[in-house]
Amino acid sequence: MTRYFKGIGASPGIAIAKAYPLKSETFVPEKRTVDDPEREVERFREAVKQAQDELELIRRQTEEKLGQEKAEIFEGHLLILEDPELIDTIEGNIRDNAVNAEFALHEASAFFVETLLQLDDETLRGRAADVKDVCGRVMNRLRGTESADLSGISEACIVIASDLTPSDTAQLNLETVYGFATEVGSRTSHSAIMARSLGIPAVVGAGEALREIRPGAWVVLDAEEGVVVADPSPEELEEYRKKKSRYDARKAELAKWVDRPSVTQDGHRVELAANIGQLEDVQKALDNGAEGIGLFRTEFLYMGRDRLPTEDEQFNSYKYVLEKMNGKPVVIRTLDIGGDKELSYMELPKESNPFLGQRALRLCLTRPELLRTQLRALLRASRYGNLKIMFPMIAVLDELLAAKRMLEEEKAKLIEEGAELAETIEVGMMIEVPAAAIAADQFAKEVDFFSIGTNDLIQYTMAADRMNESVSYLYQPCHPSILRLIRMVIDAARREGKWVGMCGEMAGDETAIPLLLGLGLHEFSMSPGSILPAREQIGKLSYGEWTALADRALQFASQDDVQTFVRQQLSGGDNK
Ligand code: PEP
Ligand code: MG
């Protein structure tokens, strides 16, 4: 009988093969008294040494296969084995209580894993898996047992496991392992990150029932839907085979566009950039052919932790993104907290209309230290790439001027402190409040660029809370009122010789793209997965034609009419 297991699609794709369930053995060592604790400590040290040699080998192999960055996971593992807190706890226990090394290791490992799992920070919680992985490796050396050797799997299969350690994942034989599914894990667990780098489909967090899948049972791994299907019927199997071929064919088709410029048929060039929220997204942006980062939502650096990130922590994150983008433009938006985004460790005022309250720059201007720390980190990182700083949620000119003043003051202080900054750093603002769109001509004199945040611009223009399902029908990116505002913004910027981007969801919407192109939008920033389809679409459009068509579209009275018009034009209709 077919069984379905719902999890999280952690690495995209569809795989079909027979199940290869890994046995998950939980070994609990017996407590023994040893006669010579010093000799036991020596035995433990020897096991650590062997584990270090193994890890060094895996580190080197990973570096060759996946590059330096992924190999860093194993540098982290090697550091765990040098951590005095862990090692001293184990050796102290052996010496003080004359217990066997296996028992001391098990106790310390369980304690550290448990402590990490109780932390609020998701990243730190994720490190529990690393400690478990490393301690398991030392335990294997002590017991003389082998770590599972996944490089030796010789039949085509889908690996099913309780969890996969990063070292398991790095060793997968990609010739034969078509994908994997785990009972536990999240999108940010290391095995998920590694799966994305290896480019194999993975579903994680599919639940304990996964262990009931028999070895050799047919399994479909649909990471698009985040589902594992065991023992599909012949008809289902056939359907999934067709879905897989469609997916693979489309992927191959889109891959052709990765290194190409974003140019229309008549030679008009635009920039397709990525929206990111965390450091890990940068690689995804590059893999999808992003020509820049159009929006780094920095609030995610502040979330999922128990205190504000320090200036140095922020500096390191910004430097990482800038260096990784290697000179391509990177627009970093200052903190946009408030609305639906809260920080558990910061007492924010309770408001009855949070989206209309002290959000983003409004909040930062009342807590200047928050913004100043971020600006200093940004300025210090500026020399590592092509940084552009962007302020969110501006309604009136005074807000922009206050933010710019703070930026100038921090710049002056840093220069006085002898810091080296980039020579030019463009400063821009988001257009997401209708007041700013209407007065765009005045703002355009004060910034280097605009980026239109349509998610908010639409909610504020339509007076329809973006979180309220019952008014979601008013999210109408192609409504003439929204298109007219966008045109006003682009025209105002153009008159001042400034460029305009868009980082709201609308920028990746295939019906909106031809219109935005025709209105003269320069940069389209979207989720990485939308970039290649957008580049393919733009390659088929004529800028000249769509300039005229956009003019006509703005005269319709409803979004429906606009969308019908655009679709007719795209399908070669005669409504010209
Ligand atoms: C927007 O409002 O369109 C935007 C990109 O910002 P956010 O979605 O983060 O509010
Ligand atoms: Mg916004």
Coordinates of C-alpha atoms and ligand atoms in Angstrom, one line a residue:
M1 CA 0.0 0.0 0.0
T2 CA 1.3 3.5 -0.9
R3 CA 2.4 5.6 2.1
Y4 CA 3.1 9.3 2.1
F5 CA 5.5 11.1 4.5
K6 CA 5.3 14.8 4.6
G7 CA 8.5 16.7 5.4
I8 CA 10.4 19.8 4.2
G9 CA 11.9 20.0 0.7
A10 CA 15.4 20.9 1.7
S11 CA 17.1 20.5 -1.7
P12 CA 15.1 20.7 -4.9
G13 CA 14.4 18.0 -7.4
I14 CA 12.6 14.7 -7.8
A15 CA 14.3 11.3 -7.4
I16 CA 12.9 7.8 -7.9
A17 CA 14.8 4.7 -6.7
K18 CA 14.7 1.9 -4.2
A19 CA 15.0 2.6 -0.5
Y20 CA 18.3 2.2 1.3
P21 CA 17.4 2.6 4.9
L22 CA 20.4 3.2 7.2
K23 CA 20.2 1.5 10.5
S24 CA 20.4 4.0 13.3
E25 CA 22.2 2.3 16.2
T26 CA 22.1 4.1 19.5
F27 CA 24.9 2.7 21.5
V28 CA 24.9 3.4 25.2
P29 CA 28.1 2.3 26.8
E30 CA 28.3 0.4 30.1
K31 CA 29.9 2.2 33.1
R32 CA 33.1 0.3 34.1
T33 CA 35.8 1.1 36.7
V34 CA 39.3 1.1 35.3
D35 CA 42.4 0.2 37.2
D36 CA 44.7 2.7 35.5
P37 CA 42.9 6.0 34.7
E38 CA 46.0 7.5 33.1
R39 CA 46.2 4.6 30.6
E40 CA 42.5 5.1 29.9
V41 CA 43.1 8.8 29.2
E42 CA 45.8 7.7 26.8
R43 CA 43.4 5.3 25.1
F44 CA 40.9 8.2 24.7
R45 CA 43.6 10.5 23.3
E46 CA 44.6 7.9 20.8
A47 CA 40.9 7.6 19.6
V48 CA 40.7 11.4 19.3
K49 CA 43.9 11.4 17.2
Q50 CA 42.4 8.8 14.9
A51 CA 39.2 10.7 14.6
Q52 CA 41.2 13.8 13.8
D53 CA 43.0 12.0 11.0
E54 CA 39.7 10.7 9.5
L55 CA 38.2 14.2 9.7
E56 CA 41.2 15.7 8.1
L57 CA 40.8 13.3 5.2
I58 CA 37.0 14.0 4.9
R59 CA 37.8 17.8 5.0
R60 CA 40.3 17.4 2.1
Q61 CA 37.9 15.3 0.1
T62 CA 35.1 17.8 0.7
E63 CA 37.3 20.7 -0.3
E64 CA 38.1 18.9 -3.6
K65 CA 34.5 18.0 -4.3
L66 CA 32.5 20.9 -3.0
G67 CA 35.0 23.7 -2.3
Q68 CA 36.6 25.4 0.6
E69 CA 33.4 26.8 2.1
K70 CA 31.7 23.4 2.6
A71 CA 34.9 21.9 3.9
E72 CA 34.7 24.5 6.7
I73 CA 32.1 22.3 8.4
F74 CA 34.8 19.8 9.0
E75 CA 37.2 22.5 10.2
G76 CA 34.5 23.1 12.8
H77 CA 34.4 19.4 13.6
L78 CA 38.2 19.4 14.1
L79 CA 37.8 22.4 16.4
I80 CA 35.2 20.5 18.5
L81 CA 37.9 17.9 19.1
E82 CA 40.2 20.7 20.4
D83 CA 37.6 22.2 22.6
P84 CA 39.1 22.2 26.1
E85 CA 35.7 22.3 27.7
L86 CA 34.7 19.0 26.1
I87 CA 38.0 17.3 26.3
D88 CA 38.7 18.4 29.9
T89 CA 35.3 17.2 31.0
I90 CA 35.9 13.8 29.6
E91 CA 39.5 13.4 30.8
G92 CA 38.5 14.8 34.2
N93 CA 35.7 12.3 34.6
I94 CA 38.1 9.4 33.7
R95 CA 40.7 10.5 36.2
D96 CA 38.4 11.6 39.0
N97 CA 36.0 8.7 38.9
A98 CA 38.2 6.0 37.3
V99 CA 35.5 5.3 34.6
N100 CA 36.0 3.9 31.1
A101 CA 36.6 6.3 28.3
E102 CA 33.4 5.3 26.4
F103 CA 31.2 6.1 29.4
A104 CA 32.9 9.5 30.0
L105 CA 32.6 10.4 26.3
H106 CA 28.9 9.4 26.2
E107 CA 28.1 11.5 29.3
A108 CA 29.9 14.6 28.1
S109 CA 28.5 14.3 24.6
A110 CA 24.9 13.9 25.9
F111 CA 25.4 16.9 28.2
F112 CA 26.8 19.2 25.5
V113 CA 24.1 18.1 22.9
E114 CA 21.3 18.7 25.4
T115 CA 22.7 22.1 26.4
L116 CA 22.9 23.2 22.8
L117 CA 19.4 21.9 22.0
Q118 CA 18.0 24.1 24.7
L119 CA 19.3 27.4 23.1
D120 CA 16.9 29.7 21.3
D121 CA 19.3 30.3 18.4
E122 CA 18.5 27.9 15.6
T123 CA 22.0 27.9 14.3
L124 CA 23.5 27.0 17.7
R125 CA 20.9 24.4 18.1
G126 CA 22.0 23.0 14.8
R127 CA 25.5 22.6 16.2
A128 CA 24.2 19.8 18.5
A129 CA 24.3 17.6 15.4
D130 CA 27.9 18.4 14.9
V131 CA 28.9 17.5 18.5
K132 CA 27.0 14.3 18.2
D133 CA 28.7 13.5 14.9
V134 CA 32.2 14.1 16.2
C135 CA 31.7 12.3 19.5
G136 CA 30.1 9.3 17.6
R137 CA 33.3 9.2 15.4
V138 CA 35.5 9.1 18.5
M139 CA 33.2 6.4 20.0
N140 CA 33.7 4.3 16.9
R141 CA 37.4 4.5 17.3
L142 CA 37.2 3.6 21.0
R143 CA 35.0 0.6 20.2
G144 CA 36.9 -0.4 17.0
T145 CA 33.7 -0.1 15.0
E146 CA 33.4 1.4 11.6
S147 CA 31.5 4.7 10.8
A148 CA 28.9 4.0 8.2
D149 CA 30.7 4.2 4.9
L150 CA 28.3 5.8 2.5
S151 CA 30.8 6.2 -0.2
G152 CA 30.6 2.4 -0.8
I153 CA 26.8 2.2 -1.7
S154 CA 26.9 0.6 -5.1
E155 CA 23.3 0.3 -6.1
A156 CA 21.0 3.1 -7.3
C157 CA 19.0 4.1 -4.2
I158 CA 17.4 6.8 -2.0
V159 CA 19.0 6.9 1.4
I160 CA 16.5 6.9 4.3
A161 CA 18.0 7.8 7.7
S162 CA 17.0 9.1 11.1
D163 CA 19.4 12.0 10.5
L164 CA 22.4 12.3 8.3
T165 CA 25.5 13.8 9.8
P166 CA 27.4 16.3 7.7
S167 CA 30.2 13.8 7.2
D168 CA 27.7 11.1 6.1
T169 CA 26.4 13.6 3.6
A170 CA 29.8 14.6 2.3
Q171 CA 30.7 11.0 1.7
L172 CA 27.6 10.0 -0.3
N173 CA 28.4 8.4 -3.6
L174 CA 26.5 10.6 -6.0
E175 CA 26.8 8.0 -8.8
T176 CA 24.4 5.8 -6.9
V177 CA 22.6 7.9 -4.3
Y178 CA 19.9 9.8 -6.1
G179 CA 18.6 11.6 -3.0
F180 CA 17.9 11.3 0.7
A181 CA 15.1 11.6 3.2
T182 CA 15.5 12.0 7.0
E183 CA 13.2 11.7 9.9
V184 CA 14.5 14.9 11.6
G185 CA 16.2 18.1 10.4
S186 CA 15.3 21.5 9.1
R187 CA 16.1 23.6 6.0
T188 CA 19.1 25.0 7.8
S189 CA 20.6 21.7 9.2
H190 CA 24.0 21.0 7.8
S191 CA 22.8 17.9 5.9
A192 CA 20.2 20.1 4.1
I193 CA 22.9 22.7 3.3
M194 CA 25.2 20.0 2.0
A195 CA 22.4 18.4 -0.1
R196 CA 21.8 21.8 -1.8
S197 CA 25.5 22.1 -2.6
L198 CA 25.7 18.5 -3.9
G199 CA 22.7 19.3 -6.0
I200 CA 20.7 16.2 -4.9
P201 CA 17.1 16.2 -3.9
A202 CA 16.4 15.9 -0.2
V203 CA 13.4 15.9 2.1
V204 CA 14.1 16.4 5.8
G205 CA 12.0 16.2 8.9
A206 CA 9.6 13.6 7.4
G207 CA 8.9 12.0 10.8
E208 CA 9.7 8.8 12.6
A209 CA 7.4 6.7 10.5
L210 CA 10.0 6.9 7.8
R211 CA 11.9 4.1 9.5
E212 CA 9.1 1.7 8.5
I213 CA 10.1 1.9 4.9
R214 CA 11.5 -1.5 3.8
P215 CA 14.9 -1.9 2.2
G216 CA 14.4 -2.2 -1.5
A217 CA 10.9 -0.6 -1.6
W218 CA 10.3 1.8 -4.4
V219 CA 10.5 5.4 -3.2
V220 CA 9.7 8.7 -4.8
L221 CA 11.4 11.7 -3.3
D222 CA 9.5 14.8 -4.4
A223 CA 11.4 17.7 -2.8
E224 CA 9.3 20.1 -4.8
E225 CA 6.3 19.1 -2.6
G226 CA 8.5 18.0 0.4
V227 CA 7.0 14.5 0.3
V228 CA 8.3 11.0 0.4
V229 CA 6.1 8.4 -1.3
A230 CA 6.8 4.7 -0.4
D231 CA 5.5 1.8 -2.5
P232 CA 3.7 4.0 -5.1
S233 CA 1.2 2.2 -7.3
P234 CA 2.4 1.6 -10.9
E235 CA 0.1 4.5 -12.1
E236 CA 1.6 6.8 -9.5
L237 CA 5.1 5.7 -10.3
E238 CA 4.4 6.5 -14.0
E239 CA 3.0 9.9 -13.1
Y240 CA 6.1 10.7 -11.0
R241 CA 8.4 9.6 -13.8
K242 CA 6.7 12.0 -16.1
K243 CA 6.9 14.8 -13.5
K244 CA 10.6 14.1 -13.0
S245 CA 11.3 14.2 -16.7
R246 CA 9.4 17.5 -17.0
Y247 CA 11.3 18.9 -14.0
D248 CA 14.7 17.7 -15.3
A249 CA 14.0 19.0 -18.8
R250 CA 13.0 22.4 -17.5
K251 CA 16.0 22.6 -15.2
A252 CA 18.4 21.8 -18.1
E253 CA 16.6 24.4 -20.3
L254 CA 16.9 27.1 -17.6
A255 CA 20.5 26.3 -16.8
K256 CA 21.5 27.7 -20.2
W257 CA 20.6 31.2 -18.9
V258 CA 22.9 31.1 -15.8
D259 CA 25.8 33.0 -17.3
R260 CA 24.0 35.1 -19.9
P261 CA 23.2 38.8 -19.5
S262 CA 19.6 39.8 -19.0
V263 CA 18.9 41.4 -22.4
T264 CA 15.7 41.9 -24.4
Q265 CA 15.4 40.9 -28.1
D266 CA 16.1 44.5 -29.1
G267 CA 19.2 44.8 -26.9
H268 CA 17.9 46.6 -23.8
R269 CA 19.8 45.4 -20.7
V270 CA 18.4 45.1 -17.2
E271 CA 19.7 43.6 -14.0
L272 CA 18.3 40.5 -12.4
A273 CA 19.2 40.3 -8.8
A274 CA 18.3 38.1 -5.8
N275 CA 16.5 38.8 -2.5
I276 CA 18.3 37.1 0.4
G277 CA 17.7 36.8 4.1
Q278 CA 20.6 34.8 5.3
L279 CA 24.2 34.1 4.4
E280 CA 23.5 30.7 3.0
D281 CA 21.2 32.2 0.3
V282 CA 24.2 33.9 -1.4
Q283 CA 25.4 30.7 -3.0
K284 CA 21.8 30.0 -4.1
A285 CA 21.7 33.5 -5.7
L286 CA 24.9 32.8 -7.6
D287 CA 23.9 29.4 -8.7
N288 CA 20.8 30.9 -10.1
G289 CA 22.7 33.5 -12.1
A290 CA 22.0 36.5 -9.9
E291 CA 23.8 39.6 -11.3
G292 CA 23.7 41.2 -7.8
I293 CA 21.8 41.2 -4.5
G294 CA 18.9 43.6 -4.8
L295 CA 17.7 43.1 -1.2
F296 CA 19.5 41.7 1.8
R297 CA 16.8 41.6 4.6
T298 CA 19.2 42.1 7.5
E299 CA 16.5 41.7 10.1
F300 CA 17.0 37.9 9.8
L301 CA 20.5 38.4 11.4
Y302 CA 18.7 39.8 14.4
M303 CA 16.1 37.1 14.7
G304 CA 16.2 33.6 16.2
R305 CA 18.7 34.6 18.8
D306 CA 18.6 36.0 22.4
R307 CA 20.5 39.3 22.0
L308 CA 21.3 41.9 19.4
P309 CA 24.1 41.0 17.0
T310 CA 27.3 43.0 17.8
E311 CA 28.9 45.4 15.3
D312 CA 31.6 42.8 14.7
E313 CA 29.2 40.0 14.1
Q314 CA 27.3 42.1 11.6
F315 CA 30.5 43.3 10.0
N316 CA 31.5 39.7 9.4
S317 CA 28.2 38.8 7.8
Y318 CA 28.2 41.9 5.5
K319 CA 31.8 41.2 4.5
Y320 CA 31.0 37.6 3.7
V321 CA 28.2 38.6 1.3
L322 CA 30.2 41.4 -0.3
E323 CA 33.2 39.1 -0.9
K324 CA 31.2 36.3 -2.1
M325 CA 29.4 38.5 -4.7
N326 CA 32.9 39.5 -5.9
G327 CA 32.2 43.1 -7.0
K328 CA 28.6 42.6 -8.1
P329 CA 26.2 45.1 -6.6
V330 CA 24.9 44.2 -3.1
V331 CA 22.0 46.3 -1.7
I332 CA 21.8 45.9 2.0
R333 CA 18.7 47.2 3.7
T334 CA 18.9 48.5 7.2
L335 CA 16.9 46.8 9.9
D336 CA 13.2 46.4 9.1
I337 CA 11.7 45.2 12.4
G338 CA 8.1 45.8 13.5
G339 CA 5.0 44.9 11.6
D340 CA 4.9 41.1 11.6
K341 CA 8.6 40.8 12.5
E342 CA 9.4 40.9 16.2
L343 CA 12.6 40.5 18.3
S344 CA 11.9 38.4 21.4
Y345 CA 14.7 40.1 23.3
M346 CA 13.7 43.7 22.6
E347 CA 10.7 45.3 24.3
L348 CA 8.9 46.8 21.3
P349 CA 5.8 49.0 22.0
K350 CA 2.5 47.1 21.8
E351 CA 0.6 48.7 19.0
S352 CA -2.9 48.1 17.7
N353 CA -1.8 48.6 14.1
P354 CA 1.8 47.4 14.0
F355 CA 2.1 47.8 10.2
L356 CA 1.2 51.4 10.6
G357 CA 3.3 51.9 13.6
Q358 CA 6.9 52.1 14.7
R359 CA 8.3 49.9 12.0
A360 CA 11.7 49.7 10.3
L361 CA 13.4 53.1 10.1
R362 CA 10.8 54.7 12.3
L363 CA 11.9 52.5 15.1
C364 CA 15.6 52.9 14.3
L365 CA 15.2 56.7 14.5
T366 CA 13.8 56.4 18.0
R367 CA 16.6 54.0 19.0
P368 CA 19.6 55.6 17.2
E369 CA 22.2 53.2 18.7
L370 CA 20.5 50.3 16.9
L371 CA 20.9 52.0 13.5
R372 CA 24.4 53.5 14.3
T373 CA 25.8 50.0 15.1
Q374 CA 24.5 48.6 11.9
L375 CA 25.7 51.6 9.8
R376 CA 29.2 51.2 11.3
A377 CA 29.3 47.5 10.5
L378 CA 28.1 48.3 6.9
L379 CA 30.6 51.1 6.4
R380 CA 33.5 49.0 7.7
A381 CA 32.5 46.1 5.4
S382 CA 32.1 48.4 2.4
R383 CA 35.7 48.0 1.1
Y384 CA 35.1 44.3 0.5
G385 CA 32.8 44.7 -2.4
N386 CA 30.2 46.9 -4.2
L387 CA 27.9 47.9 -1.3
K388 CA 24.8 50.0 -1.6
I389 CA 22.9 51.0 1.6
M390 CA 19.1 51.2 1.6
F391 CA 16.7 52.6 4.1
P392 CA 13.2 51.1 4.4
M393 CA 9.8 52.4 5.2
I394 CA 10.3 56.1 4.5
A395 CA 7.3 58.3 4.3
V396 CA 8.7 61.9 4.5
L397 CA 11.9 63.5 3.5
D398 CA 12.9 64.3 7.1
E399 CA 13.2 60.6 7.9
L400 CA 15.6 60.1 5.0
L401 CA 17.6 63.1 5.9
A402 CA 17.9 62.0 9.5
A403 CA 19.1 58.5 8.4
K404 CA 21.6 60.0 6.0
R405 CA 22.9 62.4 8.7
M406 CA 23.6 59.4 11.0
L407 CA 25.4 57.6 8.1
E408 CA 27.6 60.7 7.5
E409 CA 28.4 61.0 11.2
E410 CA 29.4 57.4 11.6
K411 CA 31.4 57.6 8.4
A412 CA 33.3 60.7 9.8
K413 CA 34.0 58.9 13.1
L414 CA 35.3 55.8 11.4
I415 CA 37.6 57.8 9.1
E416 CA 38.9 59.6 12.2
E417 CA 39.5 56.2 13.8
G418 CA 41.6 55.3 10.7
A419 CA 39.1 52.8 9.2
E420 CA 39.4 52.1 5.5
L421 CA 36.1 52.5 3.7
A422 CA 35.0 52.1 0.0
E423 CA 35.4 55.3 -2.0
T424 CA 31.8 55.4 -3.1
I425 CA 28.8 53.8 -1.4
E426 CA 25.5 54.4 -3.1
V427 CA 22.7 55.3 -0.7
G428 CA 19.1 54.6 -1.6
M429 CA 15.7 54.1 -0.1
M430 CA 12.8 51.8 -0.5
I431 CA 9.6 53.1 -2.0
E432 CA 6.9 51.3 -0.1
V433 CA 4.8 54.1 1.4
P434 CA 2.5 55.8 -1.1
A435 CA 3.5 59.3 0.2
A436 CA 7.1 58.6 -0.9
A437 CA 6.0 57.4 -4.3
I438 CA 3.9 60.5 -4.8
A439 CA 6.8 62.8 -3.8
A440 CA 9.4 60.6 -5.5
D441 CA 10.7 63.7 -7.5
Q442 CA 11.8 65.3 -4.2
F443 CA 13.3 62.1 -2.8
A444 CA 15.1 61.4 -6.1
K445 CA 17.3 64.5 -5.4
E446 CA 18.5 63.0 -2.2
V447 CA 19.3 59.4 -3.1
D448 CA 21.4 57.4 -5.6
F449 CA 18.6 54.9 -6.2
F450 CA 15.1 53.7 -5.3
S451 CA 14.0 50.1 -4.8
I452 CA 10.2 49.7 -5.0
G453 CA 8.9 47.4 -2.2
T454 CA 5.6 46.4 -3.8
N455 CA 4.7 44.0 -0.9
D456 CA 4.2 47.0 1.3
L457 CA 3.4 49.6 -1.4
I458 CA 0.4 47.5 -2.4
Q459 CA -0.8 47.0 1.1
Y460 CA -0.6 50.7 2.0
T461 CA -2.0 51.9 -1.3
M462 CA -5.0 49.5 -1.1
A463 CA -5.3 49.9 2.6
A464 CA -5.3 46.1 2.9
D465 CA -3.3 44.4 5.6
R466 CA -0.9 42.0 3.9
M467 CA -1.4 39.4 6.7
N468 CA -5.2 39.5 6.5
E469 CA -6.5 36.7 4.3
S470 CA -9.9 38.2 4.0
V471 CA -8.6 41.2 2.1
S472 CA -5.9 39.4 0.2
Y473 CA -7.9 39.9 -3.0
L474 CA -6.7 43.5 -2.9
Y475 CA -3.1 42.4 -3.4
Q476 CA -3.2 43.5 -7.1
P477 CA 0.2 44.2 -8.4
C478 CA -1.1 44.8 -11.9
H479 CA -3.9 47.2 -10.9
P480 CA -3.5 50.4 -12.9
S481 CA -3.3 52.4 -9.6
I482 CA -0.1 50.5 -8.6
L483 CA 1.3 50.6 -12.1
R484 CA 0.7 54.4 -12.3
L485 CA 2.6 54.8 -8.9
I486 CA 5.4 52.8 -10.3
R487 CA 5.6 54.9 -13.4
M488 CA 5.7 58.1 -11.3
V489 CA 8.6 56.7 -9.3
I490 CA 10.6 55.6 -12.4
D491 CA 10.0 58.8 -14.3
A492 CA 10.9 60.9 -11.3
A493 CA 14.2 59.0 -10.8
R494 CA 15.0 59.1 -14.5
R495 CA 14.7 62.9 -14.5
E496 CA 17.4 63.0 -11.8
G497 CA 19.5 60.4 -13.5
K498 CA 19.0 57.8 -10.8
W499 CA 18.2 54.1 -11.2
V500 CA 15.2 52.2 -10.0
G501 CA 14.9 48.6 -8.8
M502 CA 12.1 46.6 -7.4
C503 CA 12.5 44.1 -4.6
G504 CA 8.9 43.2 -3.8
E505 CA 7.4 39.9 -5.0
M506 CA 6.0 41.7 -8.1
A507 CA 9.5 41.8 -9.7
G508 CA 9.4 38.1 -10.3
D509 CA 5.8 37.9 -11.5
E510 CA 5.7 36.8 -15.1
T511 CA 2.7 38.9 -16.0
A512 CA 4.1 42.0 -14.4
I513 CA 7.7 41.7 -15.8
P514 CA 6.8 42.9 -19.4
L515 CA 5.0 45.9 -18.0
L516 CA 7.8 46.8 -15.6
L517 CA 10.3 46.4 -18.4
G518 CA 8.2 48.7 -20.6
L519 CA 8.0 51.3 -17.7
G520 CA 11.8 51.4 -17.6
L521 CA 12.6 49.4 -14.4
H522 CA 16.3 48.9 -14.3
E523 CA 16.8 46.2 -11.7
F524 CA 14.4 43.3 -10.8
S525 CA 15.2 41.6 -7.5
M526 CA 13.5 38.4 -6.6
S527 CA 13.8 35.0 -4.9
P528 CA 16.8 33.2 -6.5
G529 CA 14.6 30.5 -8.0
S530 CA 12.7 33.0 -10.1
I531 CA 15.8 34.6 -11.8
L532 CA 16.3 32.1 -14.6
P533 CA 12.7 31.9 -15.7
A534 CA 12.7 35.8 -15.7
R535 CA 15.8 35.9 -17.8
E536 CA 14.4 33.5 -20.3
Q537 CA 11.2 35.6 -20.5
I538 CA 13.0 38.9 -20.9
G539 CA 15.1 37.4 -23.7
K540 CA 12.0 37.0 -25.7
L541 CA 10.5 40.4 -25.1
S542 CA 11.0 43.7 -27.0
Y543 CA 11.7 46.7 -24.9
G544 CA 10.5 49.1 -27.6
E545 CA 7.2 47.3 -28.0
W546 CA 6.6 47.0 -24.3
T547 CA 7.2 50.7 -23.7
A548 CA 4.2 51.4 -25.9
L549 CA 2.2 48.5 -24.5
A550 CA 2.8 49.5 -20.9
D551 CA 1.3 53.0 -21.8
R552 CA -1.8 51.3 -23.0
A553 CA -2.0 48.9 -20.0
L554 CA -2.1 51.9 -17.6
Q555 CA -5.4 53.0 -19.2
F556 CA -7.4 49.9 -18.2
A557 CA -9.7 50.1 -15.3
S558 CA -8.9 46.8 -13.5
Q559 CA -6.2 44.3 -12.8
D560 CA -8.1 41.7 -14.7
D561 CA -8.2 43.8 -17.8
V562 CA -4.5 44.5 -17.6
Q563 CA -3.6 40.9 -17.1
T564 CA -5.8 39.7 -19.9
F565 CA -4.2 42.4 -22.2
V566 CA -0.6 41.3 -21.2
R567 CA -1.4 37.6 -21.7
Q568 CA -2.9 38.3 -25.1
Q569 CA 0.2 40.2 -26.1
L570 CA 2.5 37.5 -24.8
S571 CA 0.7 34.8 -26.7
G572 CA 0.9 36.8 -29.9
G573 CA -2.7 38.0 -29.7
D574 CA -3.9 40.7 -32.1
N575 CA -4.9 43.2 -29.5
K576 CA -2.3 45.7 -30.6
Ligands
PEP1 C1 8.4 45.0 0.2 O1 7.7 45.6 1.1 O2 8.1 44.8 -1.0 C2 9.7 44.4 0.6 C3 10.5 43.9 -0.3 O3 10.0 44.4 1.9 P1 9.4 43.3 3.0 O4 8.7 42.3 2.2 O5 10.6 42.8 3.7 O6 8.5 44.1 3.8
MG2 MG 8.6 46.1 2.9

